């Protein structure tokens, strides 16, 4: 896979140099791109490993893809194009420094300094010029020269900070002879593949927290029997702290354009951090595999439900998700058998039950809708074989019930948020209710209309039952609300297994706020078996749409359970 990614980077790099050679906006104040290309060739002759490391550096991949799109007019640039292409010269400078050759090359000054990819950031005092030079003499001294300012580069190693220099630091995990040492990148402008981001140095305390949590998380990964720790270590080359919020999951992300990069929104608890590393390593592996061999034909239409996201997803995204959540299922299954009795084991049981259910539902969607290649079919068959054993494994009743309910909850919220019944068919259902007739024999066709996703708190609250039950009860009393929002009576009753009280609570919520989609889904989870529950599980979007149409027409507002019961007689 690394070889494939190296070839991909070489192709993109050569394409960029060729486009830059004839682009009317280039090279600007920089020398021709061929100069950087020739320096890379010199560095590779001295140290092939150094150049390969730069080609496989995740931030190089992000910049290559983004800059090519900008040069071809496919993506707007937030700076002059010569400034964007300037990263090429910085890559060449880093490669030459690592190779230990003498050189001189112009580089761009931006964000208060000069980035040297995979090495660090040289700070340039104000007023800073647009360009600087990176110079290494035959004696081995290296500096960044920017107008009247000279920043010496560390002679003993680039990772350490020095006056005017922010080194690119590494996290360290070492357990049972398994090593993992990715960069913790807080300086490279292309470290975040969602948007360009200026350097934002972590405080010493924040850096220490990251290192402590990472070391503990790596210990959990290295103990795994279901996951290959050396594979995770080989995939995770760079961890990037980002400010993105996510709920109810801790935020993490990876991208095929940034092979080896993992974005994270903080040093979360060690088990969650370990699970995120496994999850993103799965994404990184599959992305590299799909660059080499086709597994699925098409699959780009964003119309499918993924049991881990509330926005419509393409089948290719589902394939990625199934493989990533298979890894998480294995991680938590192993933790279930290793964790000590108490909250740690209860949490592992819940996460294992939830992740296997999510993976199974995603796998079913792929098998129903995806056009797989022979290799893709073989791939899914092996996923199914691995998952089958875990699906058969016994799990305590409470985490099993909550996990099953949460997968249903997610699907119901998705359908009510994004599925829109066709107007003429919906009108027939509305007329039938008004005339006290029987419901039509066929459901109205529905289209997928992406809408703003909403947060449903039940997953986060369910986790609290196992990780911190005292906080859940305190939140119910209003004393210590989790994530700033105490569970209402209906959600609390559902978590504790009191379906009758939860049903009363959700009916009360709908009486006050009839468009509360989370309450509609809660109603479906807590209804007794019968026509109403059947309707809410099979066609929640139709029940809600009919209820909404009747309300908006100015007529009597139907009782949600009565309407669901009537709808269920059609099945």
Coordinates of C-alpha atoms in Angstrom, one line a residue:
X1 CA 0.0 0.0 0.0
X2 CA 2.8 2.4 0.8
X3 CA 4.3 1.6 -2.6
X4 CA 1.0 2.4 -4.3
X5 CA 0.7 5.7 -2.4
X6 CA 4.3 6.6 -3.3
X7 CA 3.4 6.0 -7.0
X8 CA 0.3 8.1 -6.6
X9 CA 2.2 11.0 -5.1
X10 CA 4.9 10.8 -7.8
X11 CA 2.2 11.0 -10.5
X12 CA 0.5 14.0 -8.8
X13 CA 3.8 15.7 -8.2
X14 CA 4.9 15.3 -11.8
X15 CA 1.5 16.5 -13.1
X16 CA 1.8 19.6 -10.9
X17 CA 5.3 20.5 -12.1
X18 CA 4.1 20.1 -15.7
X19 CA 1.0 22.3 -15.2
X20 CA 3.0 24.9 -13.3
X21 CA 5.5 25.1 -16.2
X22 CA 2.9 26.5 -18.5
X23 CA 0.4 28.2 -16.1
X24 CA 0.1 32.0 -16.8
X25 CA 0.0 32.9 -13.1
X26 CA 3.3 31.1 -12.4
X27 CA 6.0 31.1 -11.2
X28 CA 5.4 34.6 -9.8
X29 CA 8.4 35.8 -7.8
X30 CA 9.5 32.2 -7.3
X31 CA 12.0 30.5 -9.7
X32 CA 10.6 28.0 -12.2
X33 CA 9.1 24.8 -10.6
X34 CA 11.8 22.8 -12.4
X35 CA 14.3 24.1 -9.9
X36 CA 12.5 22.5 -7.0
X37 CA 12.1 19.3 -9.1
X38 CA 15.8 19.1 -9.7
X39 CA 16.6 19.6 -6.1
X40 CA 14.3 16.7 -5.2
X41 CA 16.1 14.5 -7.8
X42 CA 19.5 15.4 -6.1
X43 CA 18.1 14.6 -2.7
X44 CA 16.7 11.3 -3.9
X45 CA 20.1 10.2 -5.3
X46 CA 21.6 10.8 -1.9
X47 CA 18.8 9.5 0.2
X48 CA 15.9 7.7 -1.4
X49 CA 14.3 7.1 2.0
X50 CA 14.2 10.8 2.8
X51 CA 12.4 11.7 -0.4
X52 CA 10.0 8.8 0.0
X53 CA 9.2 10.0 3.5
X54 CA 8.4 13.5 2.1
X55 CA 6.2 12.0 -0.7
X56 CA 4.3 9.9 1.8
X57 CA 4.0 12.7 4.4
X58 CA 0.2 13.2 4.7
X59 CA 0.4 17.0 4.4
X60 CA 2.2 16.7 1.1
X61 CA -0.7 14.6 -0.2
X62 CA -3.2 17.2 1.0
X63 CA -1.3 20.0 -0.7
X64 CA -0.8 18.1 -3.9
X65 CA -4.5 17.4 -4.4
X66 CA -5.6 20.8 -3.4
X67 CA -3.0 22.7 -5.4
X68 CA -3.7 20.7 -8.6
X69 CA -7.4 21.5 -8.3
X70 CA -6.6 25.2 -7.9
X71 CA -4.3 25.2 -10.9
X72 CA -7.0 23.6 -13.0
X73 CA -9.6 26.1 -11.8
X74 CA -11.6 23.4 -9.9
X75 CA -11.2 25.0 -6.5
X76 CA -10.8 28.6 -5.4
X77 CA -7.5 29.7 -3.9
X78 CA -7.3 32.0 -0.9
X79 CA -3.9 33.3 -1.9
X80 CA -2.0 33.9 -5.1
X81 CA -1.3 30.6 -7.0
X82 CA 2.4 31.1 -6.8
X83 CA 2.1 31.1 -3.0
X84 CA 0.1 27.9 -3.1
X85 CA 2.7 26.2 -5.3
X86 CA 5.4 27.4 -3.0
X87 CA 4.9 24.3 -0.8
X88 CA 6.7 22.4 -3.6
X89 CA 9.9 24.4 -2.9
X90 CA 9.5 23.7 0.8
X91 CA 9.1 20.0 0.2
X92 CA 12.3 20.1 -1.9
X93 CA 14.1 22.0 0.9
X94 CA 13.0 19.4 3.5
X95 CA 14.1 16.5 1.4
X96 CA 17.5 18.2 0.8
X97 CA 18.0 18.9 4.5
X98 CA 17.1 15.3 5.4
X99 CA 19.5 14.0 2.7
X100 CA 22.3 16.2 4.0
X101 CA 23.2 17.9 0.8
X102 CA 24.3 21.5 0.3
X103 CA 21.7 23.7 -1.5
X104 CA 20.0 27.0 -1.7
X105 CA 16.3 27.4 -2.7
X106 CA 13.6 30.1 -2.5
X107 CA 10.6 29.4 -0.4
X108 CA 7.4 31.3 0.5
X109 CA 6.9 33.2 3.7
X110 CA 3.3 32.9 5.0
X111 CA 1.5 32.8 8.3
X112 CA 4.5 34.5 10.0
X113 CA 7.2 32.1 8.8
X114 CA 8.4 29.3 6.6
X115 CA 7.1 25.7 6.8
X116 CA 9.5 22.9 6.2
X117 CA 7.2 19.9 5.7
X118 CA 7.8 17.0 8.1
X119 CA 10.4 19.1 10.0
X120 CA 8.9 22.2 11.5
X121 CA 8.2 25.9 11.1
X122 CA 10.7 28.8 11.0
X123 CA 9.4 32.0 12.6
X124 CA 10.2 35.2 10.6
X125 CA 9.9 38.5 12.5
X126 CA 7.7 41.2 11.2
X127 CA 7.9 42.9 8.7
X128 CA 8.2 39.7 6.8
X129 CA 9.0 39.5 3.1
X130 CA 7.1 37.4 0.7
X131 CA 10.0 35.1 0.0
X132 CA 12.9 33.6 2.0
X133 CA 15.7 31.2 1.2
X134 CA 16.6 27.9 2.8
X135 CA 20.4 27.4 2.7
X136 CA 22.6 24.5 3.8
X137 CA 26.3 24.9 3.4
X138 CA 28.9 22.2 2.6
X139 CA 29.9 22.4 6.3
X140 CA 26.4 21.4 7.4
X141 CA 25.0 24.6 8.7
X142 CA 21.4 25.3 7.7
X143 CA 19.5 28.6 8.0
X144 CA 16.4 30.3 6.7
X145 CA 17.2 33.8 5.4
X146 CA 14.3 36.2 5.1
X147 CA 15.4 39.8 4.2
X148 CA 17.5 41.0 7.2
X149 CA 16.4 38.1 9.3
X150 CA 18.3 34.8 9.7
X151 CA 16.8 31.8 11.5
X152 CA 19.3 29.1 12.3
X153 CA 17.9 25.6 11.9
X154 CA 18.7 23.2 14.8
X155 CA 21.9 21.2 14.3
X156 CA 21.0 18.4 16.7
X157 CA 17.6 17.5 15.3
X158 CA 14.6 19.3 13.9
X159 CA 12.0 17.9 16.3
X160 CA 13.2 20.1 19.2
X161 CA 12.2 23.8 19.5
X162 CA 14.9 26.4 19.3
X163 CA 14.9 30.2 19.0
X164 CA 12.8 31.0 16.0
X165 CA 12.0 27.4 15.3
X166 CA 8.9 25.2 16.1
X167 CA 9.9 21.6 15.7
X168 CA 7.4 19.0 14.5
X169 CA 7.0 16.8 17.5
X170 CA 6.2 13.2 17.7
X171 CA 3.9 11.2 20.0
X172 CA 5.4 8.0 21.4
X173 CA 3.7 4.7 22.2
X174 CA 5.8 1.7 23.2
X175 CA 4.2 -1.5 24.6
X176 CA 5.0 -5.2 24.1
X177 CA 7.6 -4.3 21.5
X178 CA 5.0 -2.5 19.4
X179 CA 6.0 1.0 18.6
X180 CA 3.9 3.9 17.2
X181 CA 5.4 7.4 16.8
X182 CA 3.2 9.7 14.7
X183 CA 3.8 13.4 14.4
X184 CA 1.5 15.6 16.5
X185 CA 1.2 18.3 13.9
X186 CA 0.2 21.7 15.1
X187 CA 2.3 23.8 12.6
X188 CA 1.8 22.6 9.0
X189 CA -0.7 24.8 7.1
X190 CA -2.0 21.7 5.2
X191 CA -2.3 19.5 8.3
X192 CA -6.1 19.8 8.3
X193 CA -7.4 18.4 5.0
X194 CA -10.7 20.2 5.4
X195 CA -9.2 23.7 5.3
X196 CA -5.9 25.5 5.4
X197 CA -4.9 26.3 8.9
X198 CA -2.0 28.6 10.2
X199 CA 0.3 27.2 12.9
X200 CA -1.3 27.0 16.3
X201 CA 1.2 25.7 18.8
X202 CA -0.1 23.6 21.6
X203 CA 0.8 24.7 25.1
X204 CA 3.2 22.6 27.1
X205 CA 0.4 21.3 29.3
X206 CA -1.7 20.4 26.2
X207 CA 1.3 18.6 24.6
X208 CA 1.8 16.6 27.8
X209 CA -1.8 15.6 28.0
X210 CA -1.7 14.4 24.4
X211 CA 1.4 12.3 25.1
X212 CA 0.0 10.8 28.3
X213 CA -3.3 9.8 26.7
X214 CA -1.6 8.6 23.5
X215 CA 0.8 6.4 25.5
X216 CA -2.1 4.9 27.4
X217 CA -4.2 4.4 24.3
X218 CA -1.4 2.7 22.4
X219 CA -1.0 0.3 25.3
X220 CA -4.7 -0.8 24.7
X221 CA -4.0 -1.1 20.9
X222 CA -0.8 -3.1 21.4
X223 CA -2.7 -5.6 23.6
X224 CA -5.3 -6.3 20.9
X225 CA -5.9 -9.8 19.6
X226 CA -8.4 -8.7 16.9
X227 CA -6.3 -5.8 15.5
X228 CA -2.8 -5.9 14.2
X229 CA -0.9 -3.2 16.2
X230 CA 1.9 -3.0 13.6
X231 CA -0.7 -2.3 10.9
X232 CA -2.1 0.6 12.9
X233 CA 1.4 2.0 13.6
X234 CA 2.2 1.8 9.9
X235 CA -1.0 3.6 8.9
X236 CA -1.0 6.4 11.4
X237 CA 1.8 8.8 10.5
X238 CA 0.3 12.1 11.7
X239 CA -2.2 13.1 14.4
X240 CA -3.6 16.6 14.0
X241 CA -5.5 18.4 16.8
X242 CA -8.5 20.3 15.4
X243 CA -11.3 22.3 17.1
X244 CA -14.2 20.5 15.5
X245 CA -17.0 19.5 17.8
X246 CA -18.9 16.2 17.4
X247 CA -21.7 14.6 19.2
X248 CA -22.2 11.9 20.5
X249 CA -18.9 10.6 19.3
X250 CA -15.5 12.1 19.8
X251 CA -14.4 13.7 16.5
X252 CA -11.9 11.9 14.3
X253 CA -11.4 11.9 10.6
X254 CA -9.1 10.7 7.8
X255 CA -8.9 11.3 4.1
X256 CA -7.7 9.4 1.0
X257 CA -5.8 12.6 0.0
X258 CA -3.9 12.5 3.3
X259 CA -2.6 8.9 3.6
X260 CA -1.6 8.4 7.3
X261 CA -3.3 11.5 8.7
X262 CA -5.8 11.4 11.6
X263 CA -7.7 14.5 12.7
X264 CA -8.8 14.5 16.3
X265 CA -10.6 17.1 18.5
X266 CA -8.7 16.4 21.7
X267 CA -6.9 13.9 23.8
X268 CA -10.0 12.0 24.8
X269 CA -10.1 9.1 27.3
X270 CA -7.7 6.4 26.5
X271 CA -10.2 3.7 25.3
X272 CA -11.9 6.2 23.0
X273 CA -8.6 7.4 21.6
X274 CA -7.5 3.8 21.1
X275 CA -10.7 3.0 19.3
X276 CA -10.4 6.1 17.1
X277 CA -6.8 5.1 16.1
X278 CA -8.1 1.6 15.1
X279 CA -11.1 3.2 13.3
X280 CA -9.1 5.6 11.3
X281 CA -6.4 3.1 10.5
X282 CA -9.1 1.0 8.9
X283 CA -10.1 3.9 6.7
X284 CA -6.5 4.6 5.7
X285 CA -5.9 1.0 4.8
X286 CA -9.1 0.7 2.7
X287 CA -8.5 4.0 1.0
X288 CA -5.0 2.8 -0.1
X289 CA -6.4 -0.5 -1.2
X290 CA -9.1 1.2 -3.3
X291 CA -6.4 3.2 -5.0
X292 CA -4.9 -0.1 -6.2
X293 CA -7.9 -2.3 -7.0
X294 CA -11.6 -1.6 -7.7
X295 CA -14.1 -3.0 -5.2
X296 CA -17.3 -1.2 -6.2
X297 CA -18.8 0.2 -9.4
X298 CA -20.3 3.7 -9.1
X299 CA -21.8 4.1 -5.7
X300 CA -21.4 7.9 -5.6
X301 CA -25.0 8.9 -5.1
X302 CA -25.6 10.3 -1.6
X303 CA -28.9 8.7 -0.9
X304 CA -28.3 5.9 1.5
X305 CA -28.6 5.6 5.3
X306 CA -25.4 4.9 7.2
X307 CA -26.1 3.8 10.8
X308 CA -23.3 6.0 12.1
X309 CA -24.1 9.3 10.4
X310 CA -27.4 11.2 10.0
X311 CA -26.7 12.6 6.6
X312 CA -27.3 10.7 3.3
X313 CA -24.2 8.8 2.3
X314 CA -22.9 7.2 -1.0
X315 CA -22.3 3.5 -1.1
X316 CA -18.5 4.1 -1.3
X317 CA -18.8 5.8 2.0
X318 CA -20.8 2.9 3.4
X319 CA -18.1 0.5 2.3
X320 CA -15.5 2.6 4.1
X321 CA -17.7 2.8 7.2
X322 CA -18.4 -0.9 7.3
X323 CA -14.7 -1.7 7.3
X324 CA -13.9 1.0 9.9
X325 CA -16.6 -0.1 12.2
X326 CA -15.6 -3.8 11.8
X327 CA -12.3 -2.7 13.3
X328 CA -14.0 -1.0 16.2
X329 CA -16.2 -4.0 16.8
X330 CA -13.1 -6.1 17.1
X331 CA -11.4 -3.6 19.4
X332 CA -14.4 -3.5 21.8
X333 CA -14.9 -7.3 21.6
X334 CA -11.3 -7.8 22.8
X335 CA -11.8 -5.1 25.5
X336 CA -14.9 -6.8 26.7
X337 CA -12.8 -9.9 27.5
X338 CA -9.9 -8.0 29.0
X339 CA -11.4 -5.2 31.0
X340 CA -12.0 -5.5 34.7
X341 CA -15.5 -5.9 36.0
X342 CA -17.3 -2.6 36.5
X343 CA -17.7 0.5 34.3
X344 CA -14.8 -0.5 31.9
X345 CA -16.3 -3.9 31.1
X346 CA -19.9 -2.6 31.0
X347 CA -18.8 0.2 28.6
X348 CA -16.9 -2.4 26.4
X349 CA -20.1 -4.6 26.3
X350 CA -22.2 -1.7 25.2
X351 CA -19.7 -0.4 22.5
X352 CA -19.2 -4.0 21.2
X353 CA -23.0 -4.5 20.9
X354 CA -23.5 -1.1 19.3
X355 CA -20.7 -1.4 16.8
X356 CA -21.6 -4.9 15.6
X357 CA -25.2 -3.8 15.0
X358 CA -24.1 -0.7 13.1
X359 CA -21.7 -2.8 11.0
X360 CA -24.3 -5.4 10.3
X361 CA -26.9 -2.8 9.1
X362 CA -24.3 -1.1 6.9
X363 CA -23.3 -4.5 5.4
X364 CA -26.9 -5.3 4.6
X365 CA -27.3 -2.0 2.7
X366 CA -24.2 -2.7 0.7
X367 CA -25.3 -6.3 -0.2
X368 CA -28.7 -5.0 -1.2
X369 CA -27.7 -2.0 -3.3
X370 CA -23.9 -2.0 -4.2
X371 CA -22.6 -3.2 -7.6
X372 CA -19.5 -5.0 -6.4
X373 CA -16.5 -6.2 -8.4
X374 CA -15.4 -9.8 -7.9
X375 CA -12.7 -8.5 -5.5
X376 CA -15.3 -6.4 -3.8
X377 CA -17.6 -9.3 -3.3
X378 CA -14.8 -11.4 -1.9
X379 CA -13.9 -8.5 0.4
X380 CA -17.5 -8.2 1.8
X381 CA -17.8 -12.0 2.1
X382 CA -14.7 -11.9 4.4
X383 CA -16.2 -9.0 6.4
X384 CA -19.4 -10.9 6.8
X385 CA -17.5 -14.0 7.9
X386 CA -15.6 -12.1 10.6
X387 CA -18.7 -10.3 11.8
X388 CA -20.9 -13.4 12.0
X389 CA -18.9 -14.8 14.9
X390 CA -19.2 -11.6 16.8
X391 CA -22.9 -11.3 16.1
X392 CA -23.4 -14.7 17.7
X393 CA -21.5 -13.8 20.9
X394 CA -23.6 -13.3 24.0
X395 CA -23.8 -9.8 25.5
X396 CA -25.6 -8.8 28.7
X397 CA -29.2 -7.8 28.2
X398 CA -29.1 -4.1 29.0
X399 CA -26.3 -3.1 26.6
X400 CA -27.7 -5.4 24.0
X401 CA -31.2 -3.8 24.3
X402 CA -29.8 -0.2 24.3
X403 CA -27.5 -0.9 21.3
X404 CA -30.4 -2.4 19.2
X405 CA -32.7 0.5 20.1
X406 CA -30.0 3.0 19.2
X407 CA -29.5 1.6 15.7
X408 CA -33.3 1.7 15.2
X409 CA -33.4 5.2 16.7
X410 CA -30.8 6.4 14.2
X411 CA -32.6 5.0 11.2
X412 CA -35.9 6.5 12.3
X413 CA -34.4 10.0 12.8
X414 CA -32.7 9.7 9.4
X415 CA -35.9 8.8 7.6
X416 CA -38.0 11.5 9.2
X417 CA -35.3 14.1 8.6
X418 CA -34.4 13.3 5.0
X419 CA -37.2 11.3 3.3
X420 CA -40.0 13.3 1.8
X421 CA -43.1 11.4 0.6
X422 CA -44.4 12.4 -2.9
X423 CA -47.1 15.1 -2.6
X424 CA -49.9 13.4 -4.6
X425 CA -49.5 10.1 -2.7
X426 CA -49.3 11.9 0.6
X427 CA -52.5 13.7 -0.2
X428 CA -54.4 10.4 -0.7
X429 CA -53.3 9.4 2.8
X430 CA -54.4 12.7 4.3
X431 CA -57.9 12.4 2.6
X432 CA -58.3 8.9 3.8
X433 CA -57.7 9.9 7.4
X434 CA -60.0 12.9 7.2
X435 CA -62.8 10.8 5.7
X436 CA -62.2 8.1 8.3
X437 CA -61.4 5.6 5.5
X438 CA -58.9 2.9 5.5
X439 CA -55.3 3.9 4.7
X440 CA -54.2 3.5 1.0
X441 CA -52.8 0.1 0.2
X442 CA -49.5 1.5 -1.0
X443 CA -47.1 3.9 0.8
X444 CA -46.4 7.1 -1.2
X445 CA -43.0 7.1 -3.0
X446 CA -40.4 9.1 -1.1
X447 CA -37.3 11.0 -2.3
X448 CA -34.2 11.8 -0.3
X449 CA -33.8 15.5 0.4
X450 CA -30.8 16.3 2.5
X451 CA -31.6 18.6 5.4
X452 CA -29.7 19.9 8.4
X453 CA -28.8 17.0 10.7
X454 CA -29.8 17.2 14.3
X455 CA -28.3 15.8 17.5
X456 CA -30.2 13.0 19.2
X457 CA -28.9 12.7 22.8
X458 CA -29.9 9.2 23.5
X459 CA -26.6 7.6 22.4
X460 CA -24.5 9.9 24.7
X461 CA -26.9 9.3 27.5
X462 CA -26.8 5.5 27.0
X463 CA -23.0 5.7 27.3
X464 CA -23.3 7.5 30.6
X465 CA -25.3 4.6 32.1
X466 CA -22.2 2.5 31.8
X467 CA -19.3 5.0 32.0
X468 CA -20.6 7.3 34.7
X469 CA -24.1 6.4 36.0
X470 CA -23.8 8.9 38.8
X471 CA -23.5 11.7 36.3
X472 CA -26.6 10.4 34.5
X473 CA -28.6 10.5 37.7
X474 CA -27.2 13.9 38.6
X475 CA -28.1 15.2 35.2
X476 CA -31.6 13.9 35.7
X477 CA -31.8 15.9 38.9
X478 CA -30.4 19.0 37.1
X479 CA -27.1 19.0 39.1
X480 CA -24.5 17.8 36.6
X481 CA -26.0 17.7 33.1
X482 CA -23.8 15.7 30.7
X483 CA -22.6 17.8 27.8
X484 CA -24.6 20.7 29.1
X485 CA -28.0 19.0 28.6
X486 CA -29.8 17.0 31.2
X487 CA -31.9 14.1 30.0
X488 CA -35.6 14.7 30.1
X489 CA -37.9 12.3 31.9
X490 CA -38.7 10.3 28.7
X491 CA -35.1 9.7 27.7
X492 CA -34.1 8.8 31.3
X493 CA -37.0 6.3 31.6
X494 CA -36.0 4.8 28.2
X495 CA -32.4 4.4 29.4
X496 CA -33.5 2.7 32.6
X497 CA -35.8 0.4 30.7
X498 CA -39.1 1.8 31.9
X499 CA -40.9 1.8 28.5
X500 CA -44.3 2.8 29.9
X501 CA -43.0 5.9 31.6
X502 CA -40.9 6.7 28.5
X503 CA -43.9 6.4 26.2
X504 CA -45.9 8.8 28.4
X505 CA -43.0 11.2 28.3
X506 CA -42.6 11.1 24.5
X507 CA -46.3 11.6 24.0
X508 CA -46.1 14.6 26.3
X509 CA -43.2 16.1 24.4
X510 CA -45.1 15.7 21.1
X511 CA -48.1 17.4 22.5
X512 CA -45.9 20.4 23.2
X513 CA -43.7 20.2 20.1
X514 CA -45.3 18.0 17.4
X515 CA -42.2 18.4 15.1
X516 CA -39.8 17.0 17.6
X517 CA -38.3 14.3 15.5
X518 CA -36.3 12.8 18.4
X519 CA -39.6 12.4 20.4
X520 CA -41.2 10.7 17.4
X521 CA -38.4 8.3 17.3
X522 CA -38.6 7.8 21.0
X523 CA -42.3 7.0 20.7
X524 CA -41.5 4.3 18.2
X525 CA -38.9 2.8 20.5
X526 CA -41.3 2.6 23.4
X527 CA -44.6 1.6 21.8
X528 CA -45.9 -1.9 22.6
X529 CA -46.0 -4.4 19.8
X530 CA -48.9 -3.8 17.5
X531 CA -50.1 -1.7 14.5
X532 CA -48.7 1.6 15.8
X533 CA -45.2 0.3 16.5
X534 CA -45.2 -1.5 13.1
X535 CA -46.1 1.7 11.3
X536 CA -43.5 3.8 13.1
X537 CA -40.8 1.2 12.4
X538 CA -41.6 0.7 8.8
X539 CA -42.8 4.2 7.7
X540 CA -42.0 6.9 10.3
X541 CA -41.6 9.5 7.5
X542 CA -45.2 8.8 6.3
X543 CA -46.7 9.0 9.8
X544 CA -44.9 12.3 10.5
X545 CA -45.7 13.8 7.0
X546 CA -49.4 13.0 7.4
X547 CA -49.5 14.4 10.9
X548 CA -47.7 17.6 9.7
X549 CA -50.0 18.0 6.7
X550 CA -53.1 17.7 8.9
X551 CA -51.7 20.2 11.4
X552 CA -50.8 22.7 8.7
X553 CA -54.2 22.5 7.0
X554 CA -55.8 23.9 10.1
X555 CA -57.9 20.8 11.0
X556 CA -57.9 18.8 14.2
X557 CA -54.5 17.6 15.3
X558 CA -54.5 13.8 15.5
X559 CA -53.1 11.9 18.4
X560 CA -49.7 10.5 17.2
X561 CA -50.4 7.0 18.5
X562 CA -53.9 6.9 17.0
X563 CA -52.5 8.0 13.6
X564 CA -49.7 5.5 13.8
X565 CA -52.2 2.7 14.7
X566 CA -54.4 3.7 11.7
X567 CA -51.3 3.7 9.4
X568 CA -50.3 0.3 10.7
X569 CA -53.5 -1.3 9.6
X570 CA -52.1 -0.9 6.0
X571 CA -49.3 -3.5 6.6

